[in-house]
Amino acid sequence: MQERQPVAYSDTRRQLIAEQHTILRGQVGSGLHGVTVSSQDDRDEMGVCIEPPQYLIGTRDLLGSEHSFEMYQYRTQPEGVRSGPGDLDLTVYSLRKWADLAAKGNPTVLLLLFIPKKELVTITEPGLDLQRNAGMFISRRAAHRFIGFLDSQREKLLGNKGYTPNRPELIDKYGFDTKFAYHAIRLGIQGTQLLTEGTITLPMPQPHRTWLTDLRKGKYTLAEALDAIADYRDRLERLAATANWPEHADRRRIDNWLVDTYEQWWDGHKQSRPALRTTLIESIVHTKLPCPAVPGVQHGPNLVDAGKLADHIIRNLTARR
């Protein structure tokens, strides 16, 4: 019997952070797009959380991902096992990580900005404010990201670059993987709307929704799907050069929004100073890092030096507020 492989980024520490500090979470899979086929689809969700200050200001990230927090993942199925109907795949990003991916035009991440209320699992005031400020993440760079994701789906559809199909039942039934075809065209449609209208309509509007559902059910040929993919790819190429958006997302505006949002959240969820100091000392002792930037602190992890560094971090945090 094959040993069950743990899901990456799924430990209890990350789980608690995600559960206690999520500001926005909703469905991002085919159910959100309105193009489900009951015998094929699992449920995909994405969330954003605001990690505690010690994970952003402290030293944990210097030791690598096992001590920091950028994301939490949950899967009904173990790592390497394909999800099926009724399964849940959940990813919760730190707000900082999510904002960076959104500013780079990641198509899946951007969906959170436009999820309708009925598809939300969690929404808080920072989550609402994030959706209100969707425009600061939109740029012509997104066109290139949508093209990249579209091309990836097309390559998988055609079995190129050594890709091994993981839905052989669709190939046996329809002659090609209709889900890859659907995703490629969906990306083309949504990227085109984002770059022309500054939004993504969810679920997908008609007649696209019916056309894509029919495609998933094998009512169109591979040739027809490839023609549609090529058409939308050409549109995105043109929009990458001509869309009425800046070349890059407004990073200064995004950073200012992040600072304000983190500080307001921490003010409302802050530990007492003694509790925060204890948490920081525990973290510093655990990291065993030298601390040359703090006067009087040469090397950890003794408790005296850890206490001095914790006080230094708290003073800087207090000064910023």
Short mmCIF file of C-alpha atoms in Angstrom, two decimals:
data_model
loop_
_atom_site.label_atom_id
_atom_site.label_comp_id
_atom_site.label_asym_id
_atom_site.label_seq_id
_atom_site.Cartn_x
_atom_site.Cartn_y
_atom_site.Cartn_z
CA MET A 1 0.00 0.00 0.00
CA GLN A 2 1.43 3.38 -1.05
CA GLU A 3 2.32 5.69 1.84
CA ARG A 4 0.08 8.75 2.08
CA GLN A 5 2.13 11.85 1.22
CA PRO A 6 1.46 14.97 3.32
CA VAL A 7 0.10 18.05 1.58
CA ALA A 8 2.66 20.86 1.42
CA TYR A 9 2.06 23.92 3.62
CA SER A 10 -0.64 22.08 5.57
CA ASP A 11 0.77 21.91 9.11
CA THR A 12 -1.27 22.90 12.16
CA ARG A 13 0.57 26.19 12.66
CA ARG A 14 -0.38 27.42 9.20
CA GLN A 15 -3.90 26.08 9.61
CA LEU A 16 -4.47 28.09 12.79
CA ILE A 17 -3.15 31.29 11.22
CA ALA A 18 -5.38 30.85 8.19
CA GLU A 19 -8.48 29.99 10.22
CA GLN A 20 -8.09 32.86 12.69
CA HIS A 21 -7.06 35.63 10.29
CA THR A 22 -8.82 35.05 6.95
CA ILE A 23 -10.31 38.24 5.48
CA LEU A 24 -11.61 36.89 2.17
CA ARG A 25 -12.34 33.37 0.94
CA GLY A 26 -14.45 31.96 -1.85
CA GLN A 27 -14.85 29.46 -4.63
CA VAL A 28 -12.49 29.81 -7.61
CA GLY A 29 -13.16 26.63 -9.59
CA SER A 30 -15.64 25.67 -12.28
CA GLY A 31 -18.57 26.23 -9.91
CA LEU A 32 -17.66 29.89 -9.72
CA HIS A 33 -17.56 30.14 -13.51
CA GLY A 34 -20.91 28.39 -13.85
CA VAL A 35 -19.44 25.69 -16.07
CA THR A 36 -19.70 22.59 -13.92
CA VAL A 37 -20.12 19.00 -15.02
CA SER A 38 -21.21 17.05 -11.96
CA SER A 39 -19.30 13.88 -12.79
CA GLN A 40 -15.98 15.72 -13.22
CA ASP A 41 -15.56 18.56 -10.73
CA ASP A 42 -14.12 18.97 -7.26
CA ARG A 43 -14.42 22.26 -5.36
CA ASP A 44 -11.56 24.76 -5.46
CA GLU A 45 -11.41 27.60 -2.95
CA MET A 46 -8.93 30.41 -2.35
CA GLY A 47 -8.55 32.73 0.62
CA VAL A 48 -6.45 35.60 1.90
CA CYS A 49 -5.39 36.07 5.51
CA ILE A 50 -3.44 38.69 7.44
CA GLU A 51 -0.65 36.89 9.25
CA PRO A 52 0.38 38.01 12.78
CA PRO A 53 3.14 40.64 12.96
CA GLN A 54 5.89 38.26 14.08
CA TYR A 55 5.58 36.43 10.74
CA LEU A 56 6.09 39.61 8.75
CA ILE A 57 8.38 41.66 10.99
CA GLY A 58 10.21 38.97 12.95
CA THR A 59 13.04 36.69 11.87
CA ARG A 60 11.12 33.51 11.02
CA ASP A 61 11.16 33.99 7.25
CA LEU A 62 14.98 34.00 7.28
CA LEU A 63 14.96 30.29 8.10
CA GLY A 64 12.81 29.29 5.15
CA SER A 65 9.20 28.38 4.45
CA GLU A 66 8.87 25.91 7.33
CA HIS A 67 9.11 28.81 9.83
CA SER A 68 7.41 31.63 7.89
CA PHE A 69 3.90 32.06 6.56
CA GLU A 70 3.04 32.68 2.93
CA MET A 71 0.26 30.16 2.42
CA TYR A 72 -1.77 27.32 3.84
CA GLN A 73 -3.12 24.40 1.81
CA TYR A 74 -5.77 21.81 2.47
CA ARG A 75 -6.72 18.93 0.19
CA THR A 76 -9.26 16.20 0.81
CA GLN A 77 -6.97 13.87 -1.12
CA PRO A 78 -3.29 13.31 -0.25
CA GLU A 79 -0.49 14.86 -2.27
CA GLY A 80 -0.22 13.40 -5.75
CA VAL A 81 -3.74 11.98 -5.77
CA ARG A 82 -6.19 13.50 -8.22
CA SER A 83 -9.17 15.30 -6.65
CA GLY A 84 -12.63 14.15 -7.64
CA PRO A 85 -16.28 15.13 -7.22
CA GLY A 86 -16.99 16.25 -3.66
CA ASP A 87 -13.32 16.89 -2.81
CA LEU A 88 -12.08 20.27 -1.59
CA ASP A 89 -8.82 21.94 -2.62
CA LEU A 90 -8.15 25.07 -0.55
CA THR A 91 -5.29 27.57 -0.70
CA VAL A 92 -5.07 30.52 1.70
CA TYR A 93 -2.35 33.09 0.94
CA SER A 94 -0.93 35.73 3.22
CA LEU A 95 -2.24 39.11 2.11
CA ARG A 96 1.26 40.24 1.14
CA LYS A 97 1.88 37.13 -1.00
CA TRP A 98 -1.55 37.34 -2.60
CA ALA A 99 -1.09 41.03 -3.44
CA ASP A 100 2.23 40.32 -5.15
CA LEU A 101 0.69 37.56 -7.29
CA ALA A 102 -2.28 39.79 -8.14
CA ALA A 103 -0.01 42.68 -9.12
CA LYS A 104 1.78 40.30 -11.48
CA GLY A 105 -1.55 39.46 -13.13
CA ASN A 106 -2.06 35.88 -11.92
CA PRO A 107 -5.46 34.92 -13.43
CA THR A 108 -6.60 32.63 -10.62
CA VAL A 109 -5.60 35.01 -7.86
CA LEU A 110 -7.37 37.94 -9.54
CA LEU A 111 -10.70 36.07 -9.40
CA LEU A 112 -11.02 36.91 -5.68
CA LEU A 113 -11.47 40.56 -6.61
CA PHE A 114 -14.68 39.81 -8.49
CA ILE A 115 -16.32 36.90 -6.63
CA PRO A 116 -20.03 37.57 -6.10
CA LYS A 117 -21.43 37.45 -2.58
CA LYS A 118 -23.18 34.11 -3.02
CA GLU A 119 -19.86 32.38 -3.78
CA LEU A 120 -18.05 33.78 -0.73
CA VAL A 121 -17.25 31.64 2.28
CA THR A 122 -15.71 34.47 4.33
CA ILE A 123 -15.74 38.24 3.88
CA THR A 124 -14.55 40.95 6.30
CA GLU A 125 -14.13 44.70 5.96
CA PRO A 126 -10.53 44.38 4.68
CA GLY A 127 -11.79 41.82 2.16
CA LEU A 128 -14.53 44.17 1.00
CA ASP A 129 -12.00 47.00 0.74
CA LEU A 130 -9.74 44.76 -1.33
CA GLN A 131 -12.56 44.19 -3.81
CA ARG A 132 -13.37 47.92 -3.85
CA ASN A 133 -9.78 48.64 -4.89
CA ALA A 134 -9.52 46.02 -7.63
CA GLY A 135 -8.32 48.58 -10.17
CA MET A 136 -4.92 49.03 -8.55
CA PHE A 137 -4.01 45.45 -9.49
CA ILE A 138 -4.97 45.64 -13.19
CA SER A 139 -2.29 46.27 -15.80
CA ARG A 140 -1.31 45.22 -19.31
CA ARG A 141 1.10 42.77 -17.68
CA ALA A 142 -1.96 40.68 -16.85
CA ALA A 143 -2.44 39.99 -20.57
CA HIS A 144 0.90 38.19 -20.68
CA ARG A 145 0.00 36.15 -17.59
CA PHE A 146 -3.34 35.12 -19.08
CA ILE A 147 -1.54 34.12 -22.27
CA GLY A 148 0.92 32.06 -20.26
CA PHE A 149 -1.84 30.22 -18.44
CA LEU A 150 -3.77 29.74 -21.70
CA ASP A 151 -0.68 28.33 -23.42
CA SER A 152 -0.11 25.93 -20.53
CA GLN A 153 -3.64 24.54 -20.85
CA ARG A 154 -3.23 24.24 -24.62
CA GLU A 155 0.04 22.34 -24.26
CA LYS A 156 -1.58 19.93 -21.83
CA LEU A 157 -4.57 19.56 -24.16
CA LEU A 158 -2.23 18.54 -26.98
CA GLY A 159 -0.03 16.37 -24.77
CA ASN A 160 3.07 18.43 -25.55
CA LYS A 161 6.25 18.78 -23.48
CA GLY A 162 5.96 15.28 -22.13
CA TYR A 163 2.67 15.92 -20.32
CA THR A 164 0.86 12.74 -19.32
CA PRO A 165 -2.96 13.09 -19.38
CA ASN A 166 -4.61 12.60 -15.98
CA ARG A 167 -8.19 12.44 -17.28
CA PRO A 168 -8.06 9.47 -19.67
CA GLU A 169 -11.80 8.95 -19.31
CA LEU A 170 -12.43 12.24 -21.16
CA ILE A 171 -10.04 11.30 -23.95
CA ASP A 172 -11.69 7.90 -24.27
CA LYS A 173 -15.15 9.49 -24.41
CA TYR A 174 -14.56 12.63 -26.49
CA GLY A 175 -11.20 12.13 -28.18
CA PHE A 176 -9.50 14.92 -26.20
CA ASP A 177 -9.44 16.38 -22.70
CA THR A 178 -12.37 18.77 -22.88
CA LYS A 179 -11.56 20.29 -19.46
CA PHE A 180 -8.17 21.56 -20.65
CA ALA A 181 -9.86 22.99 -23.74
CA TYR A 182 -12.50 24.70 -21.61
CA HIS A 183 -9.94 26.26 -19.27
CA ALA A 184 -7.85 27.62 -22.14
CA ILE A 185 -10.85 29.33 -23.76
CA ARG A 186 -12.20 30.55 -20.40
CA LEU A 187 -8.86 32.22 -19.70
CA GLY A 188 -9.02 33.91 -23.08
CA ILE A 189 -12.55 35.20 -22.49
CA GLN A 190 -11.88 36.44 -18.95
CA GLY A 191 -8.52 38.01 -19.79
CA THR A 192 -10.12 39.88 -22.68
CA GLN A 193 -12.90 41.21 -20.46
CA LEU A 194 -10.49 42.23 -17.70
CA LEU A 195 -8.31 44.22 -20.09
CA THR A 196 -11.24 45.90 -21.85
CA GLU A 197 -13.75 46.43 -19.03
CA GLY A 198 -11.66 46.23 -15.85
CA THR A 199 -13.73 43.39 -14.40
CA ILE A 200 -14.45 39.67 -14.71
CA THR A 201 -18.12 38.71 -14.73
CA LEU A 202 -18.80 35.70 -12.48
CA PRO A 203 -20.36 33.33 -13.20
CA MET A 204 -19.47 33.63 -16.87
CA PRO A 205 -22.11 35.47 -18.88
CA GLN A 206 -24.08 33.99 -21.74
CA PRO A 207 -23.54 32.85 -24.41
CA HIS A 208 -20.04 31.88 -23.20
CA ARG A 209 -21.33 29.78 -20.30
CA THR A 210 -23.50 27.54 -22.44
CA TRP A 211 -20.84 27.24 -25.15
CA LEU A 212 -18.17 26.19 -22.67
CA THR A 213 -20.49 23.76 -20.89
CA ASP A 214 -21.29 22.17 -24.25
CA LEU A 215 -17.58 22.01 -25.02
CA ARG A 216 -16.96 20.14 -21.77
CA LYS A 217 -19.69 17.69 -22.78
CA GLY A 218 -18.01 16.97 -26.10
CA LYS A 219 -20.42 18.89 -28.34
CA TYR A 220 -17.55 20.64 -30.16
CA THR A 221 -14.51 19.17 -31.85
CA LEU A 222 -10.87 19.56 -30.95
CA ALA A 223 -10.37 21.64 -34.10
CA GLU A 224 -13.15 24.03 -33.07
CA ALA A 225 -11.66 24.35 -29.61
CA LEU A 226 -8.19 25.07 -30.98
CA ASP A 227 -9.60 27.73 -33.31
CA ALA A 228 -11.27 29.46 -30.36
CA ILE A 229 -8.08 29.26 -28.30
CA ALA A 230 -6.07 30.81 -31.13
CA ASP A 231 -8.63 33.60 -31.56
CA TYR A 232 -8.59 34.62 -27.91
CA ARG A 233 -4.84 34.35 -27.72
CA ASP A 234 -4.58 36.84 -30.60
CA ARG A 235 -6.95 39.20 -28.79
CA LEU A 236 -4.84 39.06 -25.64
CA GLU A 237 -1.67 39.72 -27.64
CA ARG A 238 -3.24 42.89 -29.04
CA LEU A 239 -4.52 43.99 -25.65
CA ALA A 240 -1.06 43.54 -24.13
CA ALA A 241 0.02 46.44 -26.33
CA THR A 242 -3.14 48.54 -26.65
CA ALA A 243 -5.31 48.13 -23.53
CA ASN A 244 -6.06 51.34 -21.64
CA TRP A 245 -4.24 50.23 -18.50
CA PRO A 246 -0.72 50.98 -17.20
CA GLU A 247 2.04 48.60 -18.18
CA HIS A 248 2.45 47.52 -14.56
CA ALA A 249 0.18 47.52 -11.52
CA ASP A 250 0.36 50.54 -9.20
CA ARG A 251 2.83 49.10 -6.68
CA ARG A 252 3.08 52.30 -4.64
CA ARG A 253 -0.69 52.44 -4.15
CA ILE A 254 -0.76 48.71 -3.36
CA ASP A 255 2.03 49.04 -0.79
CA ASN A 256 0.36 51.99 0.92
CA TRP A 257 -2.90 50.05 1.08
CA LEU A 258 -1.10 47.00 2.50
CA VAL A 259 0.61 49.02 5.26
CA ASP A 260 -2.66 50.66 6.30
CA THR A 261 -4.58 47.37 6.20
CA TYR A 262 -1.99 45.39 8.15
CA GLU A 263 -1.69 48.06 10.83
CA GLN A 264 -5.47 48.39 11.26
CA TRP A 265 -5.89 44.61 11.47
CA TRP A 266 -3.06 44.21 13.96
CA ASP A 267 -4.44 47.07 16.08
CA GLY A 268 -7.75 45.25 16.27
CA HIS A 269 -6.22 41.81 16.90
CA LYS A 270 -3.03 42.66 18.75
CA GLN A 271 -1.56 40.72 21.61
CA SER A 272 -0.71 42.53 24.81
CA ARG A 273 2.87 43.78 24.79
CA PRO A 274 4.05 41.11 27.30
CA ALA A 275 2.38 38.33 25.30
CA LEU A 276 3.87 39.63 22.05
CA ARG A 277 7.30 39.89 23.68
CA THR A 278 7.06 36.28 24.88
CA THR A 279 6.06 35.09 21.41
CA LEU A 280 8.95 36.96 19.81
CA ILE A 281 11.49 35.62 22.31
CA GLU A 282 10.34 32.06 21.66
CA SER A 283 10.66 32.66 17.93
CA ILE A 284 14.11 34.24 18.20
CA VAL A 285 15.49 31.48 20.43
CA HIS A 286 14.09 28.90 18.01
CA THR A 287 15.70 30.55 14.98
CA LYS A 288 19.25 30.60 16.45
CA LEU A 289 20.23 33.52 14.20
CA PRO A 290 22.94 36.13 14.82
CA CYS A 291 21.54 39.61 15.49
CA PRO A 292 24.26 42.10 14.47
CA ALA A 293 21.81 44.92 13.66
CA VAL A 294 20.71 45.40 17.28
CA PRO A 295 23.06 47.31 19.64
CA GLY A 296 24.39 45.10 22.40
CA VAL A 297 23.25 41.89 20.77
CA GLN A 298 25.99 39.79 19.23
CA HIS A 299 24.58 36.31 18.80
CA GLY A 300 21.48 34.28 19.79
CA PRO A 301 19.94 32.23 21.10
CA ASN A 302 20.43 33.07 24.79
CA LEU A 303 17.37 34.57 26.47
CA VAL A 304 19.04 37.90 27.31
CA ASP A 305 19.92 38.64 23.70
CA ALA A 306 16.56 37.31 22.51
CA GLY A 307 14.82 39.69 24.92
CA LYS A 308 16.82 42.64 23.60
CA LEU A 309 15.93 41.79 20.01
CA ALA A 310 12.25 41.33 20.91
CA ASP A 311 12.23 44.77 22.56
CA HIS A 312 13.90 46.24 19.46
CA ILE A 313 11.23 44.76 17.17
CA ILE A 314 8.39 45.99 19.39
CA ARG A 315 9.88 49.51 19.58
CA ASN A 316 10.09 49.64 15.77
CA LEU A 317 6.52 48.40 15.42
CA THR A 318 5.28 50.96 17.97
CA ALA A 319 7.19 53.77 16.23
CA ARG A 320 5.58 52.91 12.88
CA ARG A 321 2.14 53.20 14.47
#
